[in-house]
Amino acid sequence: MKKYGVVAIISIIVLALLVAGGCAKKSGQAPQQNKQTTQQSKITLSGSTALLPLAKQAATLYMDKNPKVTVNVSGGGSFTGLRQVIEGAVDIGNSDVAAEKDPETAGKGLVDHQVAIAPFVIIVNPDVKVDNLSKKQLADIFTGKITNWKEVGGSDAKITIIHRAKSSGSRRIITDLILDGKEFTDKAIIQDSNGAVRKAISQTPGSIGYIDAAYIDNSVKVLKYNGVEYTPENVYNKKYTLYAYEHMYTKGEPTGVVKDFLDFVLSDEFQNNYVEKLGFLSMKKMK
Amino acid sequence: MSVKKQKIELYIQYLFLLTAMVVTFTIAAIVIFVGKQGLKTFLEVSPLEFFGSHKWVPEQNHFGALTFITGSLLATLLAMVLGGPLGIAGAMFLAKIAPRPLTDYLRTVVDLLAGIPSVVYGWIGLTVIVPAIRDISPTQNGFGLLAAGIILAIMILPTVLSLAEDALRSIPRSLEEASYALGATRWQTLWHVLMPAAAPGIITGLVLGMARAIGETMAVQMVIGNTPLFPRSLFQPTATLTSEIVMEMGNTAFNSTWNNALFLMAFVLLFVSLGLILLVRKFTTPKEEGR
């Protein structure tokens, strides 16, 4: 009998918590809906995981300044963000890729707000002797035409490509910038994040791939692209061309607090003090 | 029993009934949702292409999932080949050969093995096993089925081992003693008497190990290479159902054919798991005859 009692009590507690949780959610929603008619006090963002740190930082700073406003940021991937903003589930959809380029998201009334610049770098395993690759050489490597380092002036060693999945925003950007729309060879190793790509390249002899510049560290070697070294200055004066804009999309022109929040993200204060620290480049310094 | 107690018992019965209904409903909802979303794929892709082709080029509307299905099955098979015998041997040792204190100690170790998060296994795979395989591999990179198989073999070990050990321990002592009395050696007793008697339990362990291996995602994803290339050798990078779903789900648009195809792959996985569970039920349900 004793055992029964214990099980029953635990079940009741769990059930009670579930019910209470449900109620709390309901009671929490009610007043917000009332406020919304007068002034919206909640902003929701979702999408790109690359943009997530920047969005979170902006949200924290914005809430400090406007204590009455709640800013909710979540990840989920660029397409999740785009879909949710189209459906009206969130106010802002964060994306690495331009929505106009995809038939699924083009022409759905999205308004683009470019909030930062994301530079990419080509990295190789430290054992690779090559220091610089041109766009043409990279395209030949990535499409599988060149498979040995000696063909681009290195030692006689096989090239292993390590990069991102077919649906990845970074992969799409590199496809646009370097391959002019041609496809990557399938003979590659795929990892699902910048960190994993860097780790795999640091361990695999003769490997090459691309990552966001924010992930550069000593474990891999960064190549020059078309003879230009990656530095923020070289991106700002447009000598280094491997970069893309990060987007925050709204459905229709933003109004009220959503507009105010986007203005804050694009303000001198945020762009100059925080964007570079978070691994992106400032919209303000672009020439 | 007092009336009050009887009433409480009735309430508890209702509570359990409710819980059971919630669980059933949840499972039905998952199957229906994943199935509905997944089967939409067939509006644009023929089942023949999905199950029969290994051409996965979503940008050009080629959705052949054969690579991933084969990858999942081969990785699981490899895990069974490497981990199965090891698990059974370990169970035999722990149940019938090892002295008591050693058994207690080793059981703790095995339980610990079961509790390690799969990302840790993946990390070990990436930093130890992949480089080790690279040295002997003709392809110079080390990612692939072999790495995944080794990691999975270690991961299913606790499942196979504890279930097989329990099965061996639950055999009536009289059987063993009768065997010894007939003059059988310890090995003869183990192999010809105890193993057949414990077979249903051991097979259950193996099947549950398979269920774990086929559904495992994180560790496999870190070492298999995730390339949509049909597996033609142990050393070549390829992909499994789980790894492909986790790599692409977040970045594809909901309701697009690409996304639906991923749901369909999840549905296939669900079916395989269901099949394995039914298989286990077949072995564990006591036979009705003789009642």
Coordinates of C-alpha atoms in Angstrom, one line a residue:
Chain A
M1 CA 0.0 0.0 0.0
K2 CA 2.8 2.4 0.9
K3 CA 4.3 2.1 -2.6
Y4 CA 1.0 3.0 -4.2
G5 CA 0.7 6.1 -2.1
V6 CA 4.1 7.4 -3.1
V7 CA 3.4 6.8 -6.8
A8 CA 0.0 8.5 -6.4
I9 CA 1.5 11.5 -4.7
I10 CA 4.2 12.0 -7.3
S11 CA 1.7 11.6 -10.1
I12 CA -0.5 14.2 -8.5
I13 CA 2.3 16.7 -8.0
V14 CA 3.4 16.3 -11.6
L15 CA -0.1 16.7 -12.9
A16 CA -0.6 19.7 -10.6
L17 CA 2.5 21.3 -12.0
L18 CA 1.4 20.7 -15.5
V19 CA -2.0 22.3 -14.9
A20 CA -0.4 25.2 -13.0
G21 CA 2.0 25.7 -15.8
G22 CA -0.8 25.9 -18.3
C23 CA -2.7 28.3 -16.2
A24 CA 0.3 30.6 -15.6
K25 CA 0.8 30.8 -19.3
K26 CA -2.8 31.8 -19.9
S27 CA -2.8 34.4 -17.1
G28 CA 0.5 35.8 -18.4
Q29 CA -0.9 36.2 -21.9
A30 CA -4.0 38.1 -21.0
P31 CA -2.7 41.5 -19.9
Q32 CA -0.2 41.6 -22.8
Q33 CA -3.0 41.3 -25.3
N34 CA -4.7 44.2 -23.6
K35 CA -1.6 46.3 -23.9
Q36 CA -1.1 45.4 -27.5
T37 CA -4.1 47.4 -28.5
T38 CA -2.6 50.5 -27.0
Q39 CA 1.2 49.9 -27.4
Q40 CA 3.0 46.7 -28.3
S41 CA 5.6 45.8 -25.6
K42 CA 6.9 42.5 -26.9
I43 CA 9.2 41.9 -29.8
T44 CA 10.0 38.4 -31.0
L45 CA 12.9 37.3 -33.3
S46 CA 13.9 33.9 -34.6
G47 CA 16.1 32.4 -37.3
S48 CA 19.8 32.3 -38.1
T49 CA 22.0 30.8 -35.5
A50 CA 25.0 32.8 -36.9
L51 CA 23.2 36.0 -36.1
L52 CA 21.9 34.8 -32.8
P53 CA 24.7 36.3 -30.6
L54 CA 24.3 39.7 -32.2
A55 CA 20.5 39.6 -31.8
K56 CA 20.8 38.5 -28.2
Q57 CA 23.2 41.3 -27.4
A58 CA 21.0 43.9 -29.1
A59 CA 18.0 42.5 -27.2
T60 CA 19.7 42.8 -23.8
L61 CA 20.9 46.3 -24.4
Y62 CA 17.5 47.4 -25.8
M63 CA 15.6 46.0 -22.8
D64 CA 18.0 47.9 -20.4
K65 CA 17.0 51.1 -22.1
N66 CA 13.3 50.2 -22.4
P67 CA 12.4 48.3 -19.3
K68 CA 8.7 48.0 -20.4
V69 CA 9.6 46.1 -23.6
T70 CA 10.4 42.4 -23.7
V71 CA 12.6 41.1 -26.6
N72 CA 12.5 37.4 -27.2
V73 CA 15.3 35.9 -29.4
S74 CA 15.5 32.3 -30.6
G75 CA 17.5 30.4 -33.2
G76 CA 16.3 27.6 -35.4
G77 CA 18.0 28.4 -38.7
S78 CA 17.6 31.0 -41.4
F79 CA 14.7 29.3 -43.1
T80 CA 12.8 28.8 -39.8
G81 CA 13.1 32.6 -39.2
L82 CA 12.0 33.4 -42.7
R83 CA 9.0 31.1 -42.5
Q84 CA 7.9 32.3 -39.1
V85 CA 8.1 36.0 -40.1
I86 CA 6.1 35.2 -43.3
E87 CA 3.5 33.4 -41.2
G88 CA 3.4 36.2 -38.7
A89 CA 4.6 34.0 -35.8
V90 CA 7.5 36.4 -35.1
D91 CA 8.0 40.1 -35.7
I92 CA 11.5 39.7 -37.1
G93 CA 13.1 36.9 -39.0
N94 CA 16.9 36.7 -38.9
S95 CA 18.6 35.3 -42.0
D96 CA 22.0 34.8 -43.5
V97 CA 20.6 34.4 -47.0
A98 CA 18.7 37.0 -49.0
A99 CA 15.0 36.0 -49.0
E100 CA 14.6 37.3 -52.6
K101 CA 16.9 34.6 -53.9
D102 CA 14.7 31.7 -52.8
P103 CA 11.3 31.0 -54.5
E104 CA 9.9 29.8 -51.2
T105 CA 10.4 33.2 -49.6
A106 CA 10.5 35.7 -52.5
G107 CA 7.6 38.0 -53.1
K108 CA 6.0 37.4 -49.7
G109 CA 6.1 41.0 -48.7
L110 CA 9.2 40.8 -46.6
V111 CA 11.2 44.0 -45.9
D112 CA 15.0 43.6 -45.7
H113 CA 17.0 45.3 -43.0
Q114 CA 20.8 44.7 -43.4
V115 CA 22.2 44.8 -39.9
A116 CA 25.8 43.6 -40.1
I117 CA 28.4 42.2 -42.4
A118 CA 29.6 38.6 -42.1
P119 CA 33.1 38.0 -43.6
F120 CA 34.1 34.5 -44.5
V121 CA 37.6 33.0 -44.7
I122 CA 39.1 30.1 -46.5
I123 CA 41.0 27.9 -44.1
V124 CA 43.3 24.9 -44.5
N125 CA 45.1 22.4 -42.3
P126 CA 48.4 23.9 -41.1
D127 CA 50.4 21.3 -43.1
V128 CA 49.2 22.8 -46.4
K129 CA 52.0 24.8 -48.1
V130 CA 49.8 27.1 -50.2
D131 CA 49.2 30.6 -48.9
N132 CA 46.9 32.1 -51.5
L133 CA 44.2 30.9 -53.8
S134 CA 42.4 32.7 -56.6
K135 CA 38.7 32.5 -57.1
K136 CA 39.3 30.3 -60.2
Q137 CA 41.5 27.9 -58.3
L138 CA 39.0 27.7 -55.4
A139 CA 36.2 27.1 -57.8
D140 CA 38.1 24.2 -59.4
I141 CA 38.9 22.7 -56.0
F142 CA 35.3 23.0 -54.7
T143 CA 33.8 21.6 -57.9
G144 CA 36.2 18.6 -57.8
K145 CA 38.2 19.5 -60.8
I146 CA 41.5 19.9 -58.9
T147 CA 42.1 17.1 -56.3
N148 CA 45.8 17.5 -55.5
W149 CA 47.6 20.4 -53.8
K150 CA 50.4 20.2 -56.4
E151 CA 48.1 21.5 -59.0
V152 CA 47.9 24.8 -57.2
G153 CA 51.6 25.1 -56.2
G154 CA 51.6 23.0 -53.1
S155 CA 53.1 19.6 -52.2
D156 CA 51.9 16.3 -53.7
A157 CA 49.0 15.6 -51.4
K158 CA 45.3 14.9 -51.8
I159 CA 42.8 17.7 -51.1
T160 CA 40.0 16.9 -48.7
I161 CA 37.1 19.4 -48.7
I162 CA 35.3 19.8 -45.3
H163 CA 32.3 22.1 -45.3
R164 CA 28.6 22.5 -44.7
A165 CA 25.4 20.8 -45.6
K166 CA 23.4 21.5 -48.8
S167 CA 20.8 23.5 -46.9
S168 CA 23.4 25.7 -45.1
G169 CA 23.2 29.5 -45.6
S170 CA 27.0 29.7 -45.5
R171 CA 27.3 27.1 -48.2
R172 CA 24.9 29.0 -50.3
I173 CA 26.8 32.3 -49.9
I174 CA 30.1 30.7 -50.9
T175 CA 28.4 29.0 -53.8
D176 CA 27.2 32.5 -55.0
L177 CA 30.5 34.3 -54.3
I178 CA 33.1 31.7 -55.5
L179 CA 31.3 29.1 -57.7
D180 CA 29.0 31.5 -59.5
G181 CA 26.1 29.1 -58.9
K182 CA 27.9 25.9 -59.9
E183 CA 27.6 23.1 -57.4
F184 CA 30.1 21.8 -54.9
T185 CA 31.4 18.3 -55.5
D186 CA 29.7 15.6 -53.4
K187 CA 33.1 14.1 -52.5
A188 CA 33.5 16.2 -49.3
I189 CA 33.0 15.8 -45.6
I190 CA 30.1 17.7 -44.1
Q191 CA 30.0 19.1 -40.6
D192 CA 27.1 21.1 -39.2
S193 CA 28.7 24.1 -37.7
N194 CA 31.6 26.6 -38.0
G195 CA 33.2 25.1 -34.9
A196 CA 33.0 21.5 -36.2
V197 CA 34.4 22.5 -39.6
R198 CA 37.3 24.2 -38.0
K199 CA 38.0 21.2 -35.7
A200 CA 37.8 18.7 -38.5
I201 CA 40.1 20.8 -40.7
S202 CA 42.6 21.3 -37.9
Q203 CA 42.8 17.5 -37.7
T204 CA 42.7 16.3 -41.3
P205 CA 45.9 16.7 -43.3
G206 CA 45.4 18.4 -46.7
S207 CA 41.9 19.6 -45.9
I208 CA 40.3 22.9 -46.9
G209 CA 37.0 24.6 -46.1
Y210 CA 35.4 27.9 -45.2
I211 CA 34.2 29.4 -41.9
D212 CA 32.9 32.7 -40.6
A213 CA 35.8 35.0 -39.8
A214 CA 34.8 35.2 -36.2
Y215 CA 35.9 31.5 -35.8
I216 CA 39.5 32.0 -36.8
D217 CA 42.0 30.6 -34.4
N218 CA 45.6 29.2 -34.3
S219 CA 44.5 25.6 -35.1
V220 CA 44.0 26.4 -38.8
K221 CA 45.7 28.4 -41.5
V222 CA 43.8 31.3 -43.1
L223 CA 44.4 31.7 -46.9
K224 CA 44.6 34.9 -48.9
Y225 CA 41.8 35.2 -51.4
N226 CA 42.8 36.6 -54.8
G227 CA 46.0 37.7 -53.1
V228 CA 44.2 39.8 -50.4
E229 CA 44.6 39.0 -46.8
Y230 CA 41.5 39.0 -44.6
T231 CA 41.3 42.0 -42.3
P232 CA 38.3 44.1 -41.4
E233 CA 39.9 47.1 -43.2
N234 CA 40.2 45.1 -46.4
V235 CA 36.5 44.3 -46.2
Y236 CA 35.6 47.9 -45.5
N237 CA 37.5 49.2 -48.5
K238 CA 36.1 46.2 -50.6
K239 CA 39.5 44.7 -51.5
Y240 CA 38.5 41.4 -49.8
T241 CA 35.3 40.2 -51.3
L242 CA 34.3 37.2 -49.4
Y243 CA 31.5 38.6 -47.3
A244 CA 27.7 38.7 -47.1
Y245 CA 25.2 40.9 -45.4
E246 CA 23.2 39.6 -42.4
H247 CA 19.5 40.3 -42.6
M248 CA 16.6 41.0 -40.3
Y249 CA 13.3 40.7 -42.1
T250 CA 10.0 42.2 -41.2
K251 CA 6.7 41.5 -42.9
G252 CA 5.8 44.9 -44.3
E253 CA 7.4 48.1 -43.1
P254 CA 8.1 47.9 -39.3
T255 CA 6.1 50.1 -37.0
G256 CA 6.2 51.0 -33.3
V257 CA 8.7 49.2 -31.0
V258 CA 9.8 46.8 -33.8
K259 CA 10.9 49.8 -35.8
D260 CA 12.5 51.4 -32.7
F261 CA 14.4 48.1 -32.1
L262 CA 15.7 47.9 -35.6
D263 CA 16.8 51.6 -35.4
F264 CA 18.7 50.7 -32.3
V265 CA 20.5 47.8 -34.0
L266 CA 21.5 50.2 -36.8
S267 CA 22.4 53.0 -34.5
D268 CA 26.0 54.3 -34.3
E269 CA 26.1 53.2 -30.6
F270 CA 25.4 49.6 -31.3
Q271 CA 27.2 49.3 -34.7
N272 CA 30.4 50.9 -33.4
N273 CA 30.6 49.4 -29.9
Y274 CA 29.3 45.9 -30.2
V275 CA 29.1 44.5 -33.8
E276 CA 32.8 44.0 -34.3
K277 CA 33.2 42.4 -30.8
L278 CA 30.6 39.9 -31.8
G279 CA 32.6 38.8 -34.9
F280 CA 30.7 40.8 -37.5
L281 CA 31.6 44.0 -39.3
S282 CA 29.9 47.3 -38.8
M283 CA 27.5 48.6 -41.5
K284 CA 28.6 52.1 -40.6
K285 CA 32.2 51.6 -41.6
M286 CA 31.5 50.1 -45.0
K287 CA 32.7 52.4 -47.8
Chain B
M1 CA -10.3 -2.0 3.6
S2 CA -12.1 1.2 4.6
V3 CA -14.5 3.0 2.2
K4 CA -12.1 6.0 2.1
K5 CA -9.2 3.8 1.0
Q6 CA -11.2 2.2 -1.6
K7 CA -12.2 5.6 -3.0
I8 CA -8.5 6.7 -3.1
E9 CA -7.6 3.5 -4.9
L10 CA -10.3 4.2 -7.5
Y11 CA -9.0 7.7 -8.1
I12 CA -5.5 6.4 -8.5
Q13 CA -6.8 3.9 -11.0
Y14 CA -8.4 6.7 -13.0
L15 CA -5.2 8.7 -12.8
F16 CA -3.2 5.8 -14.3
L17 CA -5.8 5.3 -17.0
L18 CA -5.5 9.0 -17.8
T19 CA -1.7 8.8 -18.0
A20 CA -1.9 5.7 -20.3
M21 CA -4.4 7.6 -22.5
V22 CA -2.1 10.6 -22.7
V23 CA 0.8 8.5 -23.7
T24 CA -1.2 6.7 -26.4
F25 CA -2.5 9.9 -27.7
T26 CA 1.0 11.5 -27.9
I27 CA 2.4 8.5 -29.8
A28 CA -0.5 8.5 -32.2
A29 CA -0.1 12.3 -32.7
I30 CA 3.6 11.9 -33.5
V31 CA 2.9 9.1 -36.0
I32 CA 0.1 10.9 -37.7
F33 CA 1.9 14.3 -37.9
V34 CA 5.2 12.9 -39.1
G35 CA 3.4 10.5 -41.5
K36 CA 1.1 13.2 -42.9
Q37 CA 3.9 15.6 -43.5
G38 CA 6.2 12.9 -44.8
L39 CA 3.8 11.3 -47.2
K40 CA 3.3 14.7 -48.9
T41 CA 6.6 14.0 -50.5
F42 CA 5.0 11.5 -52.8
L43 CA 2.9 14.3 -54.4
E44 CA 6.1 15.3 -56.1
V45 CA 8.5 12.4 -55.8
S46 CA 7.7 8.8 -56.8
P47 CA 8.1 6.2 -54.1
L48 CA 10.4 4.3 -56.6
E49 CA 12.7 7.3 -56.7
F50 CA 12.7 7.9 -52.9
F51 CA 13.5 4.3 -52.0
G52 CA 15.3 3.2 -55.1
S53 CA 17.6 6.0 -56.1
H54 CA 20.7 7.4 -54.3
K55 CA 20.6 10.7 -56.2
W56 CA 20.1 13.3 -53.5
V57 CA 20.2 16.7 -55.2
P58 CA 17.4 18.7 -53.7
E59 CA 18.3 21.8 -55.6
Q60 CA 17.4 20.0 -58.8
N61 CA 14.4 18.0 -57.4
H62 CA 16.2 14.7 -57.0
F63 CA 15.1 13.1 -53.7
G64 CA 16.6 9.6 -53.7
A65 CA 17.1 8.5 -50.0
L66 CA 18.6 5.1 -50.7
T67 CA 22.0 6.4 -49.6
F68 CA 20.7 7.4 -46.1
I69 CA 18.7 4.2 -45.7
T70 CA 21.6 2.0 -46.6
G71 CA 23.9 4.1 -44.5
S72 CA 21.7 3.7 -41.4
L73 CA 21.3 0.0 -42.0
L74 CA 25.0 -0.6 -42.6
A75 CA 26.1 1.4 -39.6
T76 CA 23.7 -0.5 -37.4
L77 CA 24.8 -3.8 -38.8
L78 CA 28.5 -3.0 -38.3
A79 CA 27.7 -2.0 -34.7
M80 CA 26.0 -5.3 -34.2
V81 CA 28.9 -7.3 -35.7
L82 CA 31.5 -5.4 -33.6
G83 CA 29.5 -4.9 -30.4
G84 CA 27.2 -7.9 -30.3
P85 CA 29.7 -10.7 -29.7
L86 CA 31.6 -8.4 -27.3
G87 CA 28.5 -7.7 -25.3
I88 CA 27.5 -11.3 -25.1
A89 CA 31.0 -12.4 -24.1
G90 CA 31.0 -9.7 -21.4
A91 CA 27.6 -10.9 -20.2
M92 CA 28.9 -14.5 -19.9
F93 CA 31.9 -13.4 -18.0
L94 CA 30.0 -11.2 -15.6
A95 CA 27.2 -13.6 -15.0
K96 CA 29.0 -16.9 -14.7
I97 CA 32.8 -16.5 -14.5
A98 CA 33.9 -13.3 -12.7
P99 CA 34.2 -13.4 -8.9
R100 CA 31.6 -11.4 -7.0
P101 CA 33.5 -8.2 -6.2
L102 CA 34.8 -7.9 -9.7
T103 CA 31.2 -8.3 -11.0
D104 CA 29.9 -5.5 -8.8
Y105 CA 32.7 -3.2 -9.9
L106 CA 32.3 -4.0 -13.6
R107 CA 28.6 -3.5 -13.5
T108 CA 29.1 0.0 -12.2
V109 CA 31.4 0.7 -15.1
V110 CA 28.9 -0.7 -17.6
D111 CA 26.1 1.4 -16.1
L112 CA 28.4 4.4 -16.3
L113 CA 29.0 3.7 -20.0
A114 CA 25.2 3.8 -20.6
G115 CA 25.0 7.2 -18.9
I116 CA 27.6 9.0 -21.0
P117 CA 26.0 11.6 -23.3
S118 CA 26.3 10.7 -27.0
V119 CA 28.0 14.0 -27.8
V120 CA 30.9 12.8 -25.7
Y121 CA 31.1 9.6 -27.7
G122 CA 31.1 11.7 -30.8
W123 CA 33.9 13.9 -29.5
I124 CA 36.0 10.8 -28.7
G125 CA 35.2 9.5 -32.2
L126 CA 36.3 12.8 -33.8
T127 CA 39.5 13.2 -31.8
V128 CA 40.7 9.6 -31.3
I129 CA 39.0 7.1 -33.7
V130 CA 38.8 9.2 -36.9
P131 CA 42.6 10.1 -36.8
A132 CA 43.4 6.4 -36.0
I133 CA 41.4 5.2 -38.9
R134 CA 42.9 7.8 -41.2
D135 CA 46.4 6.2 -40.7
I136 CA 45.2 2.9 -42.1
S137 CA 42.6 4.2 -44.5
P138 CA 43.2 4.5 -48.3
T139 CA 41.2 7.7 -48.5
Q140 CA 43.3 9.8 -46.1
N141 CA 40.4 11.3 -44.1
G142 CA 39.1 8.6 -41.7
F143 CA 35.5 9.8 -41.7
G144 CA 33.0 7.1 -42.6
L145 CA 31.1 3.9 -41.8
L146 CA 33.9 2.2 -39.9
A147 CA 34.3 5.1 -37.5
A148 CA 30.5 5.2 -37.0
G149 CA 30.3 1.5 -36.5
I150 CA 33.0 1.5 -33.8
I151 CA 31.4 4.3 -31.9
L152 CA 28.0 2.7 -32.1
A153 CA 29.4 -0.7 -31.0
I154 CA 30.7 0.9 -27.8
M155 CA 27.3 2.7 -27.3
I156 CA 25.2 -0.4 -27.6
L157 CA 27.5 -2.4 -25.3
P158 CA 25.7 -1.5 -22.1
T159 CA 22.3 -2.4 -23.5
V160 CA 23.4 -5.8 -24.9
L161 CA 25.5 -6.6 -21.9
S162 CA 23.0 -5.9 -19.1
L163 CA 20.1 -7.6 -20.8
A164 CA 22.1 -10.6 -21.7
E165 CA 23.5 -10.8 -18.2
D166 CA 20.1 -10.6 -16.7
A167 CA 18.9 -13.4 -19.0
L168 CA 21.8 -15.6 -18.0
R169 CA 21.3 -15.0 -14.3
S170 CA 17.6 -15.8 -14.5
I171 CA 18.1 -19.4 -15.6
P172 CA 17.2 -21.9 -12.9
R173 CA 20.3 -23.1 -11.1
S174 CA 19.1 -26.7 -11.5
L175 CA 19.8 -26.6 -15.2
E176 CA 23.4 -25.6 -14.6
E177 CA 23.9 -28.2 -11.9
A178 CA 22.4 -30.9 -14.0
S179 CA 24.9 -30.1 -16.7
Y180 CA 27.8 -30.2 -14.4
A181 CA 26.5 -33.4 -12.9
L182 CA 26.6 -35.0 -16.3
G183 CA 30.3 -34.1 -16.5
A184 CA 30.2 -31.1 -18.7
T185 CA 32.9 -28.5 -18.5
R186 CA 32.2 -24.9 -17.7
W187 CA 32.5 -23.9 -21.3
Q188 CA 30.2 -26.8 -22.5
T189 CA 27.7 -25.8 -19.8
L190 CA 27.8 -22.1 -20.8
W191 CA 27.7 -22.6 -24.6
H192 CA 25.3 -25.6 -24.9
V193 CA 23.0 -25.2 -21.9
L194 CA 22.9 -21.7 -20.6
M195 CA 23.2 -19.8 -23.9
P196 CA 20.2 -21.6 -25.6
A197 CA 18.1 -21.3 -22.4
A198 CA 18.9 -17.5 -22.2
A199 CA 18.5 -17.0 -26.0
P200 CA 15.2 -14.9 -25.9
G201 CA 16.7 -12.5 -23.4
I202 CA 20.0 -12.2 -25.3
I203 CA 18.2 -11.6 -28.6
T204 CA 16.0 -9.0 -26.9
G205 CA 19.3 -7.3 -25.8
L206 CA 20.6 -7.4 -29.3
V207 CA 17.4 -6.0 -30.9
L208 CA 17.2 -3.2 -28.3
G209 CA 20.9 -2.5 -29.1
M210 CA 20.0 -2.2 -32.8
A211 CA 17.1 0.1 -32.0
R212 CA 19.6 2.3 -30.1
A213 CA 22.1 2.2 -32.9
I214 CA 19.8 3.1 -35.7
G215 CA 18.3 6.0 -33.9
E216 CA 21.6 7.4 -32.6
T217 CA 22.3 10.8 -34.1
M218 CA 24.8 13.0 -32.5
A219 CA 27.8 10.7 -32.2
V220 CA 27.2 9.3 -35.8
Q221 CA 26.8 12.7 -37.2
M222 CA 30.2 13.8 -35.9
V223 CA 32.2 10.9 -37.4
I224 CA 30.4 9.6 -40.5
G225 CA 31.2 12.6 -42.8
N226 CA 27.6 13.3 -43.7
T227 CA 28.2 13.2 -47.4
P228 CA 25.2 12.1 -49.5
L229 CA 27.4 9.6 -51.3
F230 CA 26.3 5.9 -51.6
P231 CA 28.5 3.8 -49.2
R232 CA 30.8 1.7 -51.3
S233 CA 33.5 1.2 -48.7
L234 CA 34.0 1.4 -45.0
F235 CA 36.4 4.3 -45.3
Q236 CA 34.4 6.6 -47.5
P237 CA 32.3 9.3 -45.9
T238 CA 28.5 8.8 -46.2
A239 CA 25.4 9.7 -44.4
T240 CA 22.6 8.1 -42.4
L241 CA 18.9 9.0 -42.0
T242 CA 19.4 10.6 -38.6
S243 CA 22.5 12.6 -39.6
E244 CA 20.9 13.9 -42.7
I245 CA 17.7 15.0 -40.9
V246 CA 19.6 16.8 -38.2
M247 CA 21.9 18.5 -40.7
E248 CA 19.2 19.9 -42.9
M249 CA 15.9 20.1 -41.0
G250 CA 16.5 23.6 -39.5
N251 CA 17.5 25.2 -42.8
T252 CA 14.8 24.0 -45.1
A253 CA 11.5 25.7 -45.5
F254 CA 8.5 23.9 -43.9
N255 CA 6.1 22.4 -46.4
S256 CA 8.8 22.4 -49.2
T257 CA 9.4 19.1 -50.9
W258 CA 12.9 19.1 -49.4
N259 CA 11.5 19.4 -45.9
N260 CA 8.8 16.8 -46.6
A261 CA 11.4 14.4 -47.7
L262 CA 13.2 14.8 -44.4
F263 CA 9.9 14.1 -42.6
L264 CA 9.5 11.0 -44.7
M265 CA 12.9 9.9 -43.7
A266 CA 11.9 10.3 -40.1
F267 CA 8.8 8.3 -40.8
V268 CA 10.9 5.5 -42.2
L269 CA 13.0 5.6 -39.0
L270 CA 9.9 5.5 -36.9
F271 CA 8.8 2.4 -38.8
V272 CA 12.1 0.6 -38.4
S273 CA 12.1 1.3 -34.6
L274 CA 8.5 0.1 -34.4
G275 CA 9.4 -3.1 -36.2
L276 CA 12.3 -3.6 -33.8
I277 CA 10.1 -3.0 -30.7
L278 CA 7.5 -5.5 -32.1
L279 CA 10.3 -8.0 -32.6
V280 CA 11.3 -7.6 -28.9
R281 CA 7.7 -8.1 -27.8
K282 CA 7.7 -11.3 -29.7
F283 CA 10.7 -12.6 -27.7
T284 CA 9.7 -11.3 -24.3
T285 CA 6.0 -12.2 -24.2
P286 CA 5.7 -15.5 -22.2
K287 CA 4.2 -18.3 -24.2
E288 CA 0.5 -18.7 -23.6
E289 CA 0.3 -22.5 -23.9
G290 CA 0.3 -24.5 -20.7
R291 CA -2.0 -22.1 -18.9

